[in-house]
Amino acid sequence: MENYKKYRTKNNNKIHPHSSQEIRKQAELQRSWRRYLKSKFFACLDEGKSHSQISSFFKSILIGSEEIINKSTLISEIEIHSKSFKDHVFLGFLHEELMDEQIKAQAHYEIGSANGNPYAHYFLGCHRLRYPLIYVVRTQRPEDKYTTREKSLFYLRKAAERGILLAQYRYALHTKVPSLAGFHFLKCAAERGHQNSSIRLARYYERGMATKQDLHEALRWLNQASKCDFEAYLELDSIFNKVEY
């Protein structure tokens, strides 16, 4: 009701009908924006967009819509109306990327992860990799610094097993020694059209890492990625010269 006090008349302390209608219209517009941004966020994730790509998209779109809703209002409104663990994932991302509030981001990711949300597993794994000292300071156990990577991979693997595209790629990316699990997840992501996964999978085949060396397969995956990625195009020539026909 606080917002309505601005629109009371001086004479009879009643609300102008037109003003209250404008407030309702503004509230509905903000709800529509929240729904749109949330659906767009998870669509970007399912398409395999990187953190930086998603962050850049949100920063640009919020700059252009500050008259409707700014980032602080967006976060507070979602916190008020959050009903699912996916909301905690979205809130964690907003705190991490837009507000640089890493402790709050961590808390939201952990809530979602504790309740089995695969997106939360993915973001918690990535967050532990990006900000390992946060977790050391919180637990007051210096030895946690050396287990943060393993714990991060644990969460990334849980997300990868649930089919999160970026988790499948990042699990293989951050595994120190190429593994069968990493190879499997890379292949799953590459088959779904993730270009970086196709490039890394080609290297696995080229060098015989976690699988039998197969230059023809390496060429096939690089050729698929090279249609949209210049780095893959450059690698095609070096492998092509090694293939015996």
Tab-separated table of C-alpha atoms in Angstrom:
chain	number	residue	atom	x	y	z
A	1	MET	CA	0.000	0.000	0.000
A	2	GLU	CA	2.964	2.337	0.396
A	3	ASN	CA	3.080	2.975	-3.354
A	4	TYR	CA	-0.527	4.104	-3.357
A	5	LYS	CA	0.085	6.891	-0.832
A	6	LYS	CA	1.731	8.950	-3.579
A	7	TYR	CA	-1.551	9.046	-5.482
A	8	ARG	CA	-3.938	10.050	-2.714
A	9	THR	CA	-5.728	13.358	-3.187
A	10	LYS	CA	-5.238	16.208	-0.748
A	11	ASN	CA	-8.975	16.667	-0.210
A	12	ASN	CA	-10.537	13.290	0.542
A	13	ASN	CA	-7.479	10.986	0.807
A	14	LYS	CA	-8.836	8.687	-1.915
A	15	ILE	CA	-6.863	6.985	-4.652
A	16	HIS	CA	-7.153	8.292	-8.185
A	17	PRO	CA	-8.620	5.433	-10.292
A	18	HIS	CA	-6.325	6.291	-13.198
A	19	SER	CA	-3.215	6.243	-11.002
A	20	SER	CA	-4.050	2.887	-9.423
A	21	GLN	CA	-4.682	1.481	-12.897
A	22	GLU	CA	-1.251	2.685	-13.985
A	23	ILE	CA	0.317	0.977	-10.969
A	24	ARG	CA	-1.415	-2.302	-11.813
A	25	LYS	CA	-0.290	-1.981	-15.418
A	26	GLN	CA	3.313	-1.368	-14.321
A	27	ALA	CA	3.184	-4.359	-11.959
A	28	GLU	CA	1.887	-6.614	-14.726
A	29	LEU	CA	4.586	-5.372	-17.085
A	30	GLN	CA	7.247	-6.193	-14.495
A	31	ARG	CA	5.774	-9.685	-14.012
A	32	SER	CA	5.932	-10.239	-17.763
A	33	TRP	CA	9.570	-9.148	-17.810
A	34	ARG	CA	10.435	-11.505	-14.946
A	35	ARG	CA	8.823	-14.436	-16.746
A	36	TYR	CA	10.543	-13.549	-20.013
A	37	LEU	CA	14.013	-13.126	-18.488
A	38	LYS	CA	13.737	-16.345	-16.500
A	39	SER	CA	12.603	-18.380	-19.525
A	40	LYS	CA	15.333	-16.783	-21.656
A	41	PHE	CA	17.958	-17.630	-19.032
A	42	PHE	CA	17.158	-21.340	-19.039
A	43	ALA	CA	16.765	-21.381	-22.831
A	44	CYS	CA	20.309	-19.977	-23.155
A	45	LEU	CA	21.580	-22.681	-20.814
A	46	ASP	CA	19.901	-25.439	-22.804
A	47	GLU	CA	21.418	-24.020	-25.994
A	48	GLY	CA	24.899	-24.250	-24.461
A	49	LYS	CA	25.567	-20.510	-24.145
A	50	SER	CA	28.584	-19.659	-21.989
A	51	HIS	CA	28.455	-17.692	-18.718
A	52	SER	CA	29.931	-14.629	-20.417
A	53	GLN	CA	27.412	-14.780	-23.275
A	54	ILE	CA	24.448	-15.055	-20.919
A	55	SER	CA	25.842	-12.343	-18.642
A	56	SER	CA	26.408	-9.966	-21.581
A	57	PHE	CA	22.870	-10.594	-22.823
A	58	PHE	CA	21.317	-9.799	-19.445
A	59	LYS	CA	23.432	-6.714	-18.868
A	60	SER	CA	22.545	-5.310	-22.289
A	61	ILE	CA	18.832	-6.048	-22.016
A	62	LEU	CA	18.549	-4.604	-18.493
A	63	ILE	CA	20.376	-1.425	-19.516
A	64	GLY	CA	17.780	-0.942	-22.249
A	65	SER	CA	14.814	-1.578	-19.959
A	66	GLU	CA	15.665	0.377	-16.793
A	67	GLU	CA	12.437	2.351	-17.107
A	68	ILE	CA	10.520	-0.896	-16.667
A	69	ILE	CA	12.694	-2.796	-14.215
A	70	ASN	CA	16.292	-2.492	-12.995
A	71	LYS	CA	18.496	-5.311	-11.739
A	72	SER	CA	17.961	-4.563	-8.047
A	73	THR	CA	14.189	-4.502	-8.476
A	74	LEU	CA	14.320	-7.661	-10.578
A	75	ILE	CA	16.214	-9.560	-7.883
A	76	SER	CA	14.021	-8.323	-5.018
A	77	GLU	CA	10.835	-9.166	-6.927
A	78	ILE	CA	12.028	-12.679	-7.759
A	79	GLU	CA	13.038	-13.227	-4.119
A	80	ILE	CA	9.546	-12.231	-3.027
A	81	HIS	CA	7.758	-14.406	-5.585
A	82	SER	CA	10.181	-17.346	-5.821
A	83	LYS	CA	8.324	-20.657	-5.771
A	84	SER	CA	10.748	-23.206	-7.199
A	85	PHE	CA	14.370	-24.286	-6.923
A	86	LYS	CA	14.891	-23.006	-10.484
A	87	ASP	CA	14.190	-19.545	-9.062
A	88	HIS	CA	17.136	-20.032	-6.698
A	89	VAL	CA	19.365	-20.896	-9.666
A	90	PHE	CA	18.272	-17.743	-11.498
A	91	LEU	CA	18.746	-15.630	-8.374
A	92	GLY	CA	22.194	-17.121	-7.816
A	93	PHE	CA	23.196	-16.190	-11.356
A	94	LEU	CA	21.890	-12.624	-10.978
A	95	HIS	CA	23.783	-12.148	-7.711
A	96	GLU	CA	26.946	-13.650	-9.210
A	97	GLU	CA	27.050	-11.934	-12.592
A	98	LEU	CA	25.084	-8.708	-12.203
A	99	MET	CA	25.602	-7.726	-8.560
A	100	ASP	CA	28.953	-9.431	-7.796
A	101	GLU	CA	27.501	-10.730	-4.521
A	102	GLN	CA	29.206	-14.104	-4.383
A	103	ILE	CA	28.133	-15.172	-0.891
A	104	LYS	CA	24.466	-14.687	-1.815
A	105	ALA	CA	25.022	-16.492	-5.116
A	106	GLN	CA	26.600	-19.407	-3.277
A	107	ALA	CA	23.651	-19.617	-0.863
A	108	HIS	CA	21.088	-19.788	-3.677
A	109	TYR	CA	23.065	-22.395	-5.618
A	110	GLU	CA	23.428	-24.548	-2.504
A	111	ILE	CA	19.685	-24.416	-1.794
A	112	GLY	CA	18.898	-25.560	-5.316
A	113	SER	CA	21.607	-28.214	-5.306
A	114	ALA	CA	20.560	-29.608	-1.922
A	115	ASN	CA	17.138	-30.225	-3.422
A	116	GLY	CA	18.484	-32.007	-6.495
A	117	ASN	CA	18.132	-29.336	-9.176
A	118	PRO	CA	20.602	-30.189	-12.009
A	119	TYR	CA	21.046	-26.535	-13.044
A	120	ALA	CA	22.003	-25.729	-9.446
A	121	HIS	CA	24.527	-28.610	-9.473
A	122	TYR	CA	26.105	-27.077	-12.569
A	123	PHE	CA	26.316	-23.521	-11.241
A	124	LEU	CA	27.541	-24.635	-7.830
A	125	GLY	CA	30.315	-26.658	-9.477
A	126	CYS	CA	31.341	-23.686	-11.632
A	127	HIS	CA	31.103	-21.267	-8.723
A	128	ARG	CA	33.422	-23.405	-6.608
A	129	LEU	CA	35.946	-23.387	-9.453
A	130	ARG	CA	35.760	-19.617	-9.926
A	131	TYR	CA	35.761	-18.618	-6.246
A	132	PRO	CA	37.459	-21.402	-4.246
A	133	LEU	CA	38.550	-19.104	-1.410
A	134	ILE	CA	34.926	-18.323	-0.531
A	135	TYR	CA	34.394	-21.937	0.440
A	136	VAL	CA	37.665	-22.124	2.399
A	137	VAL	CA	36.862	-18.991	4.399
A	138	ARG	CA	33.360	-20.186	5.134
A	139	THR	CA	34.401	-23.572	6.517
A	140	GLN	CA	37.595	-22.274	8.188
A	141	ARG	CA	39.388	-25.407	7.003
A	142	PRO	CA	42.519	-24.641	4.906
A	143	GLU	CA	42.585	-28.196	3.561
A	144	ASP	CA	39.332	-27.457	1.715
A	145	LYS	CA	41.377	-25.439	-0.781
A	146	TYR	CA	42.748	-28.717	-2.122
A	147	THR	CA	39.392	-30.468	-2.310
A	148	THR	CA	37.466	-27.640	-3.955
A	149	ARG	CA	38.343	-28.859	-7.450
A	150	GLU	CA	37.248	-32.422	-6.680
A	151	LYS	CA	34.013	-31.175	-5.130
A	152	SER	CA	33.409	-28.943	-8.144
A	153	LEU	CA	33.831	-31.899	-10.476
A	154	PHE	CA	31.451	-33.881	-8.278
A	155	TYR	CA	28.687	-31.306	-8.840
A	156	LEU	CA	29.496	-30.904	-12.535
A	157	ARG	CA	29.272	-34.663	-13.010
A	158	LYS	CA	25.905	-34.794	-11.244
A	159	ALA	CA	24.630	-32.105	-13.611
A	160	ALA	CA	26.198	-33.813	-16.647
A	161	GLU	CA	24.491	-37.082	-15.768
A	162	ARG	CA	21.181	-35.213	-15.753
A	163	GLY	CA	21.833	-33.946	-19.287
A	164	ILE	CA	22.939	-30.351	-18.661
A	165	LEU	CA	24.841	-29.530	-21.852
A	166	LEU	CA	27.358	-27.075	-20.384
A	167	ALA	CA	28.079	-29.407	-17.467
A	168	GLN	CA	28.960	-32.199	-19.901
A	169	TYR	CA	31.481	-29.942	-21.606
A	170	ARG	CA	32.931	-28.380	-18.459
A	171	TYR	CA	33.355	-31.692	-16.661
A	172	ALA	CA	35.664	-32.906	-19.427
A	173	LEU	CA	37.334	-29.494	-19.656
A	174	HIS	CA	38.304	-29.385	-15.979
A	175	THR	CA	39.275	-33.035	-15.561
A	176	LYS	CA	43.077	-33.085	-15.298
A	177	VAL	CA	43.466	-36.546	-16.831
A	178	PRO	CA	41.215	-37.480	-19.796
A	179	SER	CA	38.742	-40.092	-18.602
A	180	LEU	CA	36.095	-42.365	-20.068
A	181	ALA	CA	33.441	-40.317	-18.288
A	182	GLY	CA	34.805	-37.086	-19.790
A	183	PHE	CA	34.914	-38.661	-23.237
A	184	HIS	CA	31.330	-39.895	-22.860
A	185	PHE	CA	30.015	-36.503	-21.764
A	186	LEU	CA	31.911	-34.701	-24.540
A	187	LYS	CA	30.409	-36.994	-27.130
A	188	CYS	CA	26.917	-36.450	-25.726
A	189	ALA	CA	27.374	-32.674	-25.885
A	190	ALA	CA	28.931	-32.788	-29.368
A	191	GLU	CA	26.041	-34.886	-30.670
A	192	ARG	CA	23.713	-32.150	-29.440
A	193	GLY	CA	25.604	-29.582	-31.526
A	194	HIS	CA	27.890	-27.966	-28.940
A	195	GLN	CA	30.818	-26.669	-31.006
A	196	ASN	CA	33.484	-26.510	-28.287
A	197	SER	CA	32.657	-30.083	-27.328
A	198	SER	CA	33.081	-31.155	-30.952
A	199	ILE	CA	36.542	-29.542	-31.072
A	200	ARG	CA	37.682	-31.137	-27.816
A	201	LEU	CA	36.215	-34.500	-28.816
A	202	ALA	CA	38.207	-34.339	-32.057
A	203	ARG	CA	41.392	-33.875	-30.006
A	204	TYR	CA	40.521	-36.934	-27.949
A	205	TYR	CA	40.247	-38.961	-31.141
A	206	GLU	CA	43.344	-37.394	-32.679
A	207	ARG	CA	45.570	-38.159	-29.681
A	208	GLY	CA	43.896	-41.371	-28.562
A	209	MET	CA	42.886	-39.967	-25.177
A	210	ALA	CA	40.422	-42.189	-23.276
A	211	THR	CA	39.604	-43.869	-26.600
A	212	LYS	CA	41.304	-45.533	-29.543
A	213	GLN	CA	43.057	-43.097	-31.885
A	214	ASP	CA	40.875	-42.454	-34.907
A	215	LEU	CA	41.878	-39.600	-37.225
A	216	HIS	CA	38.833	-40.088	-39.428
A	217	GLU	CA	36.552	-39.496	-36.433
A	218	ALA	CA	38.671	-36.503	-35.428
A	219	LEU	CA	38.176	-35.034	-38.896
A	220	ARG	CA	34.453	-35.703	-38.799
A	221	TRP	CA	33.941	-33.831	-35.537
A	222	LEU	CA	36.239	-30.973	-36.532
A	223	ASN	CA	34.467	-30.645	-39.844
A	224	GLN	CA	31.164	-30.359	-38.011
A	225	ALA	CA	32.536	-27.632	-35.731
A	226	SER	CA	34.417	-25.781	-38.491
A	227	LYS	CA	31.162	-24.710	-40.122
A	228	CYS	CA	30.792	-22.149	-37.344
A	229	ASP	CA	34.179	-22.032	-35.618
A	230	PHE	CA	37.400	-20.690	-37.153
A	231	GLU	CA	39.604	-22.460	-34.597
A	232	ALA	CA	38.253	-25.826	-35.724
A	233	TYR	CA	38.788	-24.845	-39.350
A	234	LEU	CA	42.479	-24.207	-38.674
A	235	GLU	CA	42.902	-27.575	-36.977
A	236	LEU	CA	41.346	-29.434	-39.903
A	237	ASP	CA	44.401	-28.969	-42.115
A	238	SER	CA	46.896	-30.294	-39.549
A	239	ILE	CA	44.885	-33.483	-38.982
A	240	PHE	CA	44.058	-33.912	-42.648
A	241	ASN	CA	47.774	-34.279	-43.440
A	242	LYS	CA	48.067	-37.156	-40.977
A	243	VAL	CA	45.239	-39.216	-42.456
A	244	GLU	CA	46.167	-42.053	-44.777
A	245	TYR	CA	43.670	-42.812	-47.532
